[in-house]
Amino acid sequence: MKIGFVRRGHSATGGAEAYLLRLAAALRGLGERTSLITSPDWPADRWPFGKILRLEASSPREFADAFLKKPTGCDIHLSLERVPGCEVYRAGDGVHAAWLDRRNAFEPLWKRLTRGLNRKHAQILELERRVFDPQNTRAIIANSAMVRDEILARFPYPAERIHIVRNGIQPMAELPEREAARKKFQIDPEVLCLLFLGTGWERKGLTTAIGALDKLDSTTLLVAGRGPADLYRHDKARFLGPVSDIASLFAAADLLVAPTWYDPFSNACLEALAAGLPVITTSANGFSEILTPGVNGDITPAGDSHALTEAVEKWRNPEKRIHAREECLRLASEYSIERNARETLQILTRAAPPSS
């Protein structure tokens, strides 16, 4: 079976792009053929898994329209983009309508009032309605029950055609020694080191993490990723910018904090588990569905700095973190990219047209 992956745009640090590359490699390992349908900005050297078909389009709607007009030569299409007409859609970005609802909790009134004038939001909402029309999409993959429930609450899509396939990662490379990693990032050996990873800091709740620092003694927060650092300055926070050596970050940290307002299923949280780190996140993160509070992390309400402070204090004891390490590693091992690929292939096979 020749599988066509559909994804508009490219980001060198994007989680969807990284997942797509892992998935394509795993599916080819299972004997499948793959190609990529994308926009002109995807670098050729970032797709070693078959042909690339580029669609000229300057907006989400234009890309979706261009896909419908262009033959691809594929047996089935798995879209990671809101593109009506693909047999299978992976809702890895969640439900845009649900995300906009959650933004109401922290955005100022003027932003909420002017959001309706934003053409990009309008286009995405229109494409979302079309993708979640059962006439246009044979099967949907959600990476969490949270996303599945958001789809069912807003769209007339049959529940039996929505399949939960949680994210999958590759095994974590061996971590450097903690002492060397702390020296690299100039972290005092005795302080509790929290790690915040990624871009999109507003959505990922960096304001909540910064607020939690006020009542945390002997604590440092490392913020790794691109963003407006000047808006979040704090004497206990270090802004590192984009960091390629993620293994050293995990080795230096004691906990990953992900106080997100909305995340369908955070890859960073799963990778932290694979490095043996407990994770503190919110119930607005689909990843929280696999956590056991007090065993491999904790779950707090989104936007609640006080609750995050209390959760961090529960994990200050080094012995508790050491005891949790094996449980973190065990849980992460259940979510391999190989498992993800097998489950995805089963759905693709069932959804493929009969001639495939």
mmCIF file of C-alpha atoms in Angstrom:
data_model
loop_
_atom_site.group_PDB
_atom_site.id
_atom_site.type_symbol
_atom_site.label_atom_id
_atom_site.label_comp_id
_atom_site.label_asym_id
_atom_site.label_seq_id
_atom_site.Cartn_x
_atom_site.Cartn_y
_atom_site.Cartn_z
ATOM 1 C CA MET A 1 0.000 0.000 0.000
ATOM 2 C CA LYS A 2 1.302 3.445 -0.938
ATOM 3 C CA ILE A 3 0.534 5.932 1.822
ATOM 4 C CA GLY A 4 0.468 9.650 1.114
ATOM 5 C CA PHE A 5 1.124 11.870 4.124
ATOM 6 C CA VAL A 6 -0.423 15.333 3.902
ATOM 7 C CA ARG A 7 1.161 18.190 5.862
ATOM 8 C CA ARG A 8 1.306 21.880 5.014
ATOM 9 C CA GLY A 9 4.373 23.903 6.048
ATOM 10 C CA HIS A 10 7.563 22.932 7.822
ATOM 11 C CA SER A 11 9.187 23.869 11.119
ATOM 12 C CA ALA A 12 12.606 22.525 12.039
ATOM 13 C CA THR A 13 11.472 22.297 15.676
ATOM 14 C CA GLY A 14 7.874 21.266 15.014
ATOM 15 C CA GLY A 15 6.478 18.325 16.945
ATOM 16 C CA ALA A 16 4.172 17.280 14.073
ATOM 17 C CA GLU A 17 7.085 17.193 11.630
ATOM 18 C CA ALA A 18 9.213 15.132 14.012
ATOM 19 C CA TYR A 19 6.344 12.693 14.572
ATOM 20 C CA LEU A 20 5.684 12.388 10.843
ATOM 21 C CA LEU A 21 9.323 11.480 10.158
ATOM 22 C CA ARG A 22 9.260 8.832 12.908
ATOM 23 C CA LEU A 23 5.991 7.406 11.653
ATOM 24 C CA ALA A 24 7.123 7.255 8.021
ATOM 25 C CA ALA A 25 10.336 5.462 8.990
ATOM 26 C CA ALA A 26 8.401 2.934 11.079
ATOM 27 C CA LEU A 27 5.813 2.273 8.358
ATOM 28 C CA ARG A 28 8.524 1.740 5.760
ATOM 29 C CA GLY A 29 10.082 -0.688 8.198
ATOM 30 C CA LEU A 30 6.787 -2.585 8.025
ATOM 31 C CA GLY A 31 7.083 -2.769 4.242
ATOM 32 C CA GLU A 32 4.809 0.116 3.255
ATOM 33 C CA ARG A 33 5.576 2.737 0.605
ATOM 34 C CA THR A 34 5.260 6.401 1.513
ATOM 35 C CA SER A 35 5.233 9.837 -0.077
ATOM 36 C CA LEU A 36 4.649 13.381 1.152
ATOM 37 C CA ILE A 37 2.151 15.945 -0.114
ATOM 38 C CA THR A 38 3.222 19.304 1.248
ATOM 39 C CA SER A 39 3.941 22.963 0.531
ATOM 40 C CA PRO A 40 7.069 24.274 -1.232
ATOM 41 C CA ASP A 41 8.863 25.149 2.027
ATOM 42 C CA TRP A 42 9.457 21.532 3.141
ATOM 43 C CA PRO A 43 13.216 20.914 2.597
ATOM 44 C CA ALA A 44 13.975 18.008 0.270
ATOM 45 C CA ASP A 45 16.684 16.710 2.600
ATOM 46 C CA ARG A 46 14.122 16.432 5.416
ATOM 47 C CA TRP A 47 12.114 13.744 3.623
ATOM 48 C CA PRO A 48 14.122 10.583 2.811
ATOM 49 C CA PHE A 49 10.984 8.426 2.602
ATOM 50 C CA GLY A 50 9.821 8.596 -1.015
ATOM 51 C CA LYS A 51 8.519 11.224 -3.394
ATOM 52 C CA ILE A 52 7.486 14.758 -2.468
ATOM 53 C CA LEU A 53 4.504 16.383 -4.176
ATOM 54 C CA ARG A 54 4.455 20.127 -3.558
ATOM 55 C CA LEU A 55 1.243 22.138 -3.725
ATOM 56 C CA GLU A 56 1.418 25.873 -4.354
ATOM 57 C CA ALA A 57 -0.760 27.526 -1.733
ATOM 58 C CA SER A 58 -0.492 30.547 0.550
ATOM 59 C CA SER A 59 -3.235 29.675 3.041
ATOM 60 C CA PRO A 60 -4.793 26.599 4.700
ATOM 61 C CA ARG A 61 -7.858 26.822 2.434
ATOM 62 C CA GLU A 62 -5.781 27.145 -0.751
ATOM 63 C CA PHE A 63 -3.727 24.114 0.280
ATOM 64 C CA ALA A 64 -6.859 22.051 0.892
ATOM 65 C CA ASP A 65 -8.333 23.101 -2.452
ATOM 66 C CA ALA A 66 -5.065 22.339 -4.280
ATOM 67 C CA PHE A 67 -4.998 18.838 -2.789
ATOM 68 C CA LEU A 68 -8.454 18.036 -4.158
ATOM 69 C CA LYS A 69 -7.375 19.082 -7.670
ATOM 70 C CA LYS A 70 -4.032 17.232 -7.826
ATOM 71 C CA PRO A 71 -3.739 13.453 -8.413
ATOM 72 C CA THR A 72 -1.216 11.947 -5.994
ATOM 73 C CA GLY A 73 -0.865 8.347 -7.153
ATOM 74 C CA CYS A 74 -1.346 7.102 -3.567
ATOM 75 C CA ASP A 75 -3.638 4.311 -2.396
ATOM 76 C CA ILE A 76 -4.647 6.173 0.760
ATOM 77 C CA HIS A 77 -3.953 9.518 2.392
ATOM 78 C CA LEU A 78 -3.207 10.209 6.050
ATOM 79 C CA SER A 79 -3.510 13.911 6.697
ATOM 80 C CA LEU A 80 -1.909 15.729 9.605
ATOM 81 C CA GLU A 81 -3.573 18.852 8.267
ATOM 82 C CA ARG A 82 -7.229 19.910 8.123
ATOM 83 C CA VAL A 83 -7.725 18.803 4.511
ATOM 84 C CA PRO A 84 -11.181 17.484 3.525
ATOM 85 C CA GLY A 85 -11.078 14.534 1.145
ATOM 86 C CA CYS A 86 -8.295 12.540 2.803
ATOM 87 C CA GLU A 87 -9.416 9.079 3.845
ATOM 88 C CA VAL A 88 -7.869 9.385 7.326
ATOM 89 C CA TYR A 89 -7.260 12.522 9.372
ATOM 90 C CA ARG A 90 -4.964 12.504 12.397
ATOM 91 C CA ALA A 91 -6.193 15.269 14.708
ATOM 92 C CA GLY A 92 -2.771 15.784 16.265
ATOM 93 C CA ASP A 93 -3.372 19.528 16.513
ATOM 94 C CA GLY A 94 -6.561 18.941 18.469
ATOM 95 C CA VAL A 95 -9.810 20.783 17.800
ATOM 96 C CA HIS A 96 -9.316 24.431 16.904
ATOM 97 C CA ALA A 97 -12.773 25.397 18.130
ATOM 98 C CA ALA A 98 -11.977 23.875 21.531
ATOM 99 C CA TRP A 99 -8.652 25.713 21.708
ATOM 100 C CA LEU A 100 -10.363 29.030 20.972
ATOM 101 C CA ASP A 101 -12.846 28.327 23.779
ATOM 102 C CA ARG A 102 -10.001 27.687 26.220
ATOM 103 C CA ARG A 103 -8.277 30.915 25.201
ATOM 104 C CA ASN A 104 -11.233 32.831 26.610
ATOM 105 C CA ALA A 105 -9.955 31.960 30.103
ATOM 106 C CA PHE A 106 -6.797 34.069 29.790
ATOM 107 C CA GLU A 107 -7.110 36.402 26.793
ATOM 108 C CA PRO A 108 -8.198 40.031 27.302
ATOM 109 C CA LEU A 109 -11.658 40.994 26.103
ATOM 110 C CA TRP A 110 -10.379 43.032 23.155
ATOM 111 C CA LYS A 111 -8.614 39.979 21.742
ATOM 112 C CA ARG A 112 -11.737 37.877 22.068
ATOM 113 C CA LEU A 113 -13.825 40.531 20.322
ATOM 114 C CA THR A 114 -11.402 40.910 17.409
ATOM 115 C CA ARG A 115 -10.763 37.187 16.929
ATOM 116 C CA GLY A 116 -13.727 36.925 14.599
ATOM 117 C CA LEU A 117 -11.979 39.287 12.200
ATOM 118 C CA ASN A 118 -9.003 36.945 11.855
ATOM 119 C CA ARG A 119 -9.261 35.265 8.436
ATOM 120 C CA LYS A 120 -6.888 32.436 9.401
ATOM 121 C CA HIS A 121 -9.091 31.395 12.320
ATOM 122 C CA ALA A 122 -12.155 31.539 10.072
ATOM 123 C CA GLN A 123 -10.476 29.351 7.442
ATOM 124 C CA ILE A 124 -9.321 26.762 9.981
ATOM 125 C CA LEU A 125 -12.784 26.562 11.565
ATOM 126 C CA GLU A 126 -14.384 26.098 8.135
ATOM 127 C CA LEU A 127 -11.889 23.364 7.181
ATOM 128 C CA GLU A 128 -12.412 21.721 10.554
ATOM 129 C CA ARG A 129 -16.166 21.525 9.987
ATOM 130 C CA ARG A 130 -15.551 19.908 6.595
ATOM 131 C CA VAL A 131 -12.950 17.439 7.880
ATOM 132 C CA PHE A 132 -15.233 16.314 10.699
ATOM 133 C CA ASP A 133 -18.066 15.660 8.247
ATOM 134 C CA PRO A 134 -18.388 11.847 7.952
ATOM 135 C CA GLN A 135 -19.014 12.250 4.218
ATOM 136 C CA ASN A 136 -15.513 13.685 3.759
ATOM 137 C CA THR A 137 -13.340 11.564 6.075
ATOM 138 C CA ARG A 138 -13.531 7.790 6.499
ATOM 139 C CA ALA A 139 -11.674 7.594 9.825
ATOM 140 C CA ILE A 140 -10.199 9.950 12.389
ATOM 141 C CA ILE A 141 -7.235 9.311 14.634
ATOM 142 C CA ALA A 142 -7.192 11.194 17.955
ATOM 143 C CA ASN A 143 -4.126 11.018 20.166
ATOM 144 C CA SER A 144 -6.136 11.360 23.374
ATOM 145 C CA ALA A 145 -9.618 10.784 24.742
ATOM 146 C CA MET A 146 -9.765 14.538 25.364
ATOM 147 C CA VAL A 147 -9.561 15.253 21.631
ATOM 148 C CA ARG A 148 -12.014 12.465 20.770
ATOM 149 C CA ASP A 149 -14.540 13.895 23.223
ATOM 150 C CA GLU A 150 -14.061 17.427 21.827
ATOM 151 C CA ILE A 151 -14.829 16.135 18.333
ATOM 152 C CA LEU A 152 -17.942 14.283 19.491
ATOM 153 C CA ALA A 153 -19.174 17.313 21.432
ATOM 154 C CA ARG A 154 -18.955 19.656 18.445
ATOM 155 C CA PHE A 155 -19.421 17.643 15.276
ATOM 156 C CA PRO A 156 -21.809 14.924 14.003
ATOM 157 C CA TYR A 157 -19.054 12.381 13.455
ATOM 158 C CA PRO A 158 -19.691 8.706 14.362
ATOM 159 C CA ALA A 159 -17.886 7.675 17.548
ATOM 160 C CA GLU A 160 -17.045 4.249 16.127
ATOM 161 C CA ARG A 161 -14.951 5.871 13.388
ATOM 162 C CA ILE A 162 -12.734 7.800 15.824
ATOM 163 C CA HIS A 163 -9.714 5.794 16.978
ATOM 164 C CA ILE A 164 -7.352 6.744 19.812
ATOM 165 C CA VAL A 165 -3.712 6.166 18.887
ATOM 166 C CA ARG A 166 -1.450 7.852 21.376
ATOM 167 C CA ASN A 167 1.848 9.409 20.331
ATOM 168 C CA GLY A 168 4.906 7.222 19.941
ATOM 169 C CA ILE A 169 8.567 8.053 20.470
ATOM 170 C CA GLN A 170 11.923 6.463 19.825
ATOM 171 C CA PRO A 171 14.042 5.206 22.741
ATOM 172 C CA MET A 172 15.857 7.995 24.569
ATOM 173 C CA ALA A 173 19.583 8.190 23.901
ATOM 174 C CA GLU A 174 21.804 7.590 26.892
ATOM 175 C CA LEU A 175 21.843 10.715 29.033
ATOM 176 C CA PRO A 176 25.068 12.444 30.053
ATOM 177 C CA GLU A 177 26.038 12.522 33.711
ATOM 178 C CA ARG A 178 23.936 14.847 35.834
ATOM 179 C CA GLU A 179 26.977 16.706 37.168
ATOM 180 C CA ALA A 180 28.326 17.418 33.682
ATOM 181 C CA ALA A 181 24.898 18.534 32.435
ATOM 182 C CA ARG A 182 24.466 20.920 35.355
ATOM 183 C CA LYS A 183 27.885 22.398 34.711
ATOM 184 C CA LYS A 184 26.974 22.920 31.058
ATOM 185 C CA PHE A 185 23.920 24.981 31.985
ATOM 186 C CA GLN A 186 25.556 26.554 35.083
ATOM 187 C CA ILE A 187 23.047 25.124 37.544
ATOM 188 C CA ASP A 188 23.885 24.846 41.228
ATOM 189 C CA PRO A 189 24.097 21.137 42.180
ATOM 190 C CA GLU A 190 21.792 21.635 45.169
ATOM 191 C CA VAL A 191 18.854 23.487 43.605
ATOM 192 C CA LEU A 192 15.687 21.881 42.296
ATOM 193 C CA CYS A 193 15.767 22.269 38.514
ATOM 194 C CA LEU A 194 12.489 22.535 36.607
ATOM 195 C CA LEU A 195 12.400 22.255 32.812
ATOM 196 C CA PHE A 196 9.939 23.959 30.468
ATOM 197 C CA LEU A 197 10.250 22.918 26.809
ATOM 198 C CA GLY A 198 8.955 24.258 23.522
ATOM 199 C CA THR A 199 7.565 27.253 21.683
ATOM 200 C CA GLY A 200 4.108 28.803 21.875
ATOM 201 C CA TRP A 201 4.687 29.909 25.454
ATOM 202 C CA GLU A 202 1.280 31.513 25.961
ATOM 203 C CA ARG A 203 -0.592 28.318 25.078
ATOM 204 C CA LYS A 204 1.861 26.151 27.003
ATOM 205 C CA GLY A 205 1.335 28.144 30.194
ATOM 206 C CA LEU A 206 4.722 29.731 30.812
ATOM 207 C CA THR A 207 3.008 32.527 32.750
ATOM 208 C CA THR A 208 1.741 29.890 35.203
ATOM 209 C CA ALA A 209 5.216 28.375 35.549
ATOM 210 C CA ILE A 210 6.783 31.775 36.188
ATOM 211 C CA GLY A 211 4.111 32.584 38.769
ATOM 212 C CA ALA A 212 4.856 29.350 40.625
ATOM 213 C CA LEU A 213 8.482 30.419 41.102
ATOM 214 C CA ASP A 214 7.543 33.215 43.511
ATOM 215 C CA LYS A 215 6.992 30.778 46.393
ATOM 216 C CA LEU A 216 9.565 28.161 45.458
ATOM 217 C CA ASP A 217 12.876 28.451 47.290
ATOM 218 C CA SER A 218 16.132 26.993 45.966
ATOM 219 C CA THR A 219 14.615 26.409 42.546
ATOM 220 C CA THR A 220 15.662 27.188 38.960
ATOM 221 C CA LEU A 221 13.440 27.054 35.896
ATOM 222 C CA LEU A 222 15.123 26.328 32.563
ATOM 223 C CA VAL A 223 13.094 27.556 29.583
ATOM 224 C CA ALA A 224 14.250 25.973 26.333
ATOM 225 C CA GLY A 225 12.716 27.115 23.055
ATOM 226 C CA ARG A 226 12.099 30.229 21.021
ATOM 227 C CA GLY A 227 9.867 32.916 22.466
ATOM 228 C CA PRO A 228 9.590 36.509 23.804
ATOM 229 C CA ALA A 229 11.787 36.088 26.887
ATOM 230 C CA ASP A 230 11.511 39.773 27.856
ATOM 231 C CA LEU A 231 7.818 39.266 28.662
ATOM 232 C CA TYR A 232 8.542 36.521 31.198
ATOM 233 C CA ARG A 233 11.715 37.549 33.038
ATOM 234 C CA HIS A 234 12.195 36.211 36.580
ATOM 235 C CA ASP A 235 15.277 35.944 38.767
ATOM 236 C CA LYS A 236 14.752 32.169 39.130
ATOM 237 C CA ALA A 237 14.233 31.547 35.396
ATOM 238 C CA ARG A 238 16.900 30.973 32.740
ATOM 239 C CA PHE A 239 15.992 31.459 29.084
ATOM 240 C CA LEU A 240 18.177 29.289 26.892
ATOM 241 C CA GLY A 241 16.616 29.800 23.472
ATOM 242 C CA PRO A 242 16.454 26.782 21.122
ATOM 243 C CA VAL A 243 18.582 23.904 22.475
ATOM 244 C CA SER A 244 19.629 21.009 20.235
ATOM 245 C CA ASP A 245 21.132 18.970 23.083
ATOM 246 C CA ILE A 246 17.848 17.886 24.669
ATOM 247 C CA ALA A 247 19.527 14.925 26.394
ATOM 248 C CA SER A 248 21.659 17.286 28.492
ATOM 249 C CA LEU A 249 18.561 19.275 29.456
ATOM 250 C CA PHE A 250 16.830 16.132 30.698
ATOM 251 C CA ALA A 251 19.986 15.081 32.567
ATOM 252 C CA ALA A 252 20.235 18.457 34.311
ATOM 253 C CA ALA A 253 16.536 18.697 35.257
ATOM 254 C CA ASP A 254 14.635 17.143 38.150
ATOM 255 C CA LEU A 255 11.097 17.656 36.824
ATOM 256 C CA LEU A 256 9.388 18.665 33.593
ATOM 257 C CA VAL A 257 6.653 21.255 34.077
ATOM 258 C CA ALA A 258 4.028 21.629 31.332
ATOM 259 C CA PRO A 259 1.236 23.831 32.731
ATOM 260 C CA THR A 260 -0.465 24.060 29.343
ATOM 261 C CA TRP A 261 -3.791 25.647 28.524
ATOM 262 C CA TYR A 262 -4.259 23.225 25.631
ATOM 263 C CA ASP A 263 -2.224 20.334 24.280
ATOM 264 C CA PRO A 264 -3.768 17.311 22.535
ATOM 265 C CA PHE A 265 -0.907 15.079 23.771
ATOM 266 C CA SER A 266 2.498 16.573 24.551
ATOM 267 C CA ASN A 267 5.477 14.799 22.995
ATOM 268 C CA ALA A 268 7.806 16.674 25.339
ATOM 269 C CA CYS A 269 6.070 15.094 28.326
ATOM 270 C CA LEU A 270 6.449 11.608 26.869
ATOM 271 C CA GLU A 271 10.119 12.241 26.115
ATOM 272 C CA ALA A 272 10.672 13.456 29.674
ATOM 273 C CA LEU A 273 9.220 10.187 31.008
ATOM 274 C CA ALA A 274 11.597 8.310 28.702
ATOM 275 C CA ALA A 275 14.444 10.224 30.367
ATOM 276 C CA GLY A 276 13.173 9.171 33.810
ATOM 277 C CA LEU A 277 11.742 12.575 34.765
ATOM 278 C CA PRO A 278 8.395 12.953 36.552
ATOM 279 C CA VAL A 279 6.027 15.323 34.725
ATOM 280 C CA ILE A 280 3.728 17.953 36.186
ATOM 281 C CA THR A 281 1.094 19.013 33.679
ATOM 282 C CA THR A 282 -2.564 19.993 33.501
ATOM 283 C CA SER A 283 -5.820 18.238 32.744
ATOM 284 C CA ALA A 284 -5.889 20.285 29.510
ATOM 285 C CA ASN A 285 -3.077 18.069 28.195
ATOM 286 C CA GLY A 286 -4.179 14.750 26.672
ATOM 287 C CA PHE A 287 -0.922 13.289 27.978
ATOM 288 C CA SER A 288 -2.337 13.601 31.518
ATOM 289 C CA GLU A 289 -4.606 10.627 30.749
ATOM 290 C CA ILE A 290 -1.667 8.225 31.091
ATOM 291 C CA LEU A 291 -0.190 9.790 34.253
ATOM 292 C CA THR A 292 -0.706 8.415 37.744
ATOM 293 C CA PRO A 293 -0.517 11.367 40.156
ATOM 294 C CA GLY A 294 2.127 10.902 42.818
ATOM 295 C CA VAL A 295 3.711 7.985 40.935
ATOM 296 C CA ASN A 296 5.148 9.470 37.751
ATOM 297 C CA GLY A 297 4.052 13.080 38.043
ATOM 298 C CA ASP A 298 1.074 15.224 38.977
ATOM 299 C CA ILE A 299 -1.882 16.965 37.351
ATOM 300 C CA THR A 300 -2.967 20.520 38.168
ATOM 301 C CA PRO A 301 -5.669 22.871 36.828
ATOM 302 C CA ALA A 302 -4.596 25.076 33.919
ATOM 303 C CA GLY A 303 -3.674 28.613 34.956
ATOM 304 C CA ASP A 304 -3.256 27.777 38.664
ATOM 305 C CA SER A 305 0.240 28.852 39.771
ATOM 306 C CA HIS A 306 -0.493 28.020 43.410
ATOM 307 C CA ALA A 307 -1.438 24.433 42.544
ATOM 308 C CA LEU A 308 1.721 24.129 40.453
ATOM 309 C CA THR A 309 3.822 25.372 43.381
ATOM 310 C CA GLU A 310 2.272 22.747 45.650
ATOM 311 C CA ALA A 311 2.802 19.993 43.085
ATOM 312 C CA VAL A 312 6.470 20.906 42.675
ATOM 313 C CA GLU A 313 7.004 20.854 46.441
ATOM 314 C CA LYS A 314 5.625 17.305 46.565
ATOM 315 C CA TRP A 315 8.515 16.258 44.315
ATOM 316 C CA ARG A 316 11.312 18.163 46.055
ATOM 317 C CA ASN A 317 12.449 15.047 47.951
ATOM 318 C CA PRO A 318 15.266 13.442 45.845
ATOM 319 C CA GLU A 319 14.401 9.961 47.103
ATOM 320 C CA LYS A 320 10.868 10.288 45.762
ATOM 321 C CA ARG A 321 12.183 11.264 42.333
ATOM 322 C CA ILE A 322 14.688 8.394 42.313
ATOM 323 C CA HIS A 323 11.939 5.954 43.276
ATOM 324 C CA ALA A 324 9.729 7.294 40.463
ATOM 325 C CA ARG A 325 12.402 6.943 37.788
ATOM 326 C CA GLU A 326 11.768 3.283 36.998
ATOM 327 C CA GLU A 327 8.030 3.852 36.794
ATOM 328 C CA CYS A 328 8.585 6.775 34.388
ATOM 329 C CA LEU A 329 10.805 4.636 32.169
ATOM 330 C CA ARG A 330 8.340 1.737 32.253
ATOM 331 C CA LEU A 331 5.403 3.912 31.250
ATOM 332 C CA ALA A 332 7.317 5.605 28.428
ATOM 333 C CA SER A 333 8.332 2.222 27.029
ATOM 334 C CA GLU A 334 4.663 1.435 26.362
ATOM 335 C CA TYR A 335 4.453 4.274 23.815
ATOM 336 C CA SER A 336 6.973 3.340 21.147
ATOM 337 C CA ILE A 337 6.761 4.627 17.581
ATOM 338 C CA GLU A 338 6.603 0.990 16.455
ATOM 339 C CA ARG A 339 3.396 0.457 18.412
ATOM 340 C CA ASN A 340 2.005 3.721 17.087
ATOM 341 C CA ALA A 341 2.834 2.707 13.501
ATOM 342 C CA ARG A 342 1.195 -0.727 13.828
ATOM 343 C CA GLU A 343 -2.011 0.753 15.241
ATOM 344 C CA THR A 344 -2.037 3.474 12.573
ATOM 345 C CA LEU A 345 -1.504 0.942 9.785
ATOM 346 C CA GLN A 346 -4.472 -1.112 10.980
ATOM 347 C CA ILE A 347 -6.702 1.960 10.663
ATOM 348 C CA LEU A 348 -5.289 2.873 7.240
ATOM 349 C CA THR A 349 -5.828 -0.668 5.978
ATOM 350 C CA ARG A 350 -9.483 -0.681 7.073
ATOM 351 C CA ALA A 351 -10.105 2.784 5.624
ATOM 352 C CA ALA A 352 -8.397 2.192 2.256
ATOM 353 C CA PRO A 353 -10.617 2.020 -0.848
ATOM 354 C CA PRO A 354 -11.327 -1.570 -1.994
ATOM 355 C CA SER A 355 -9.026 -1.264 -5.034
ATOM 356 C CA SER A 356 -6.031 -0.710 -2.712
#
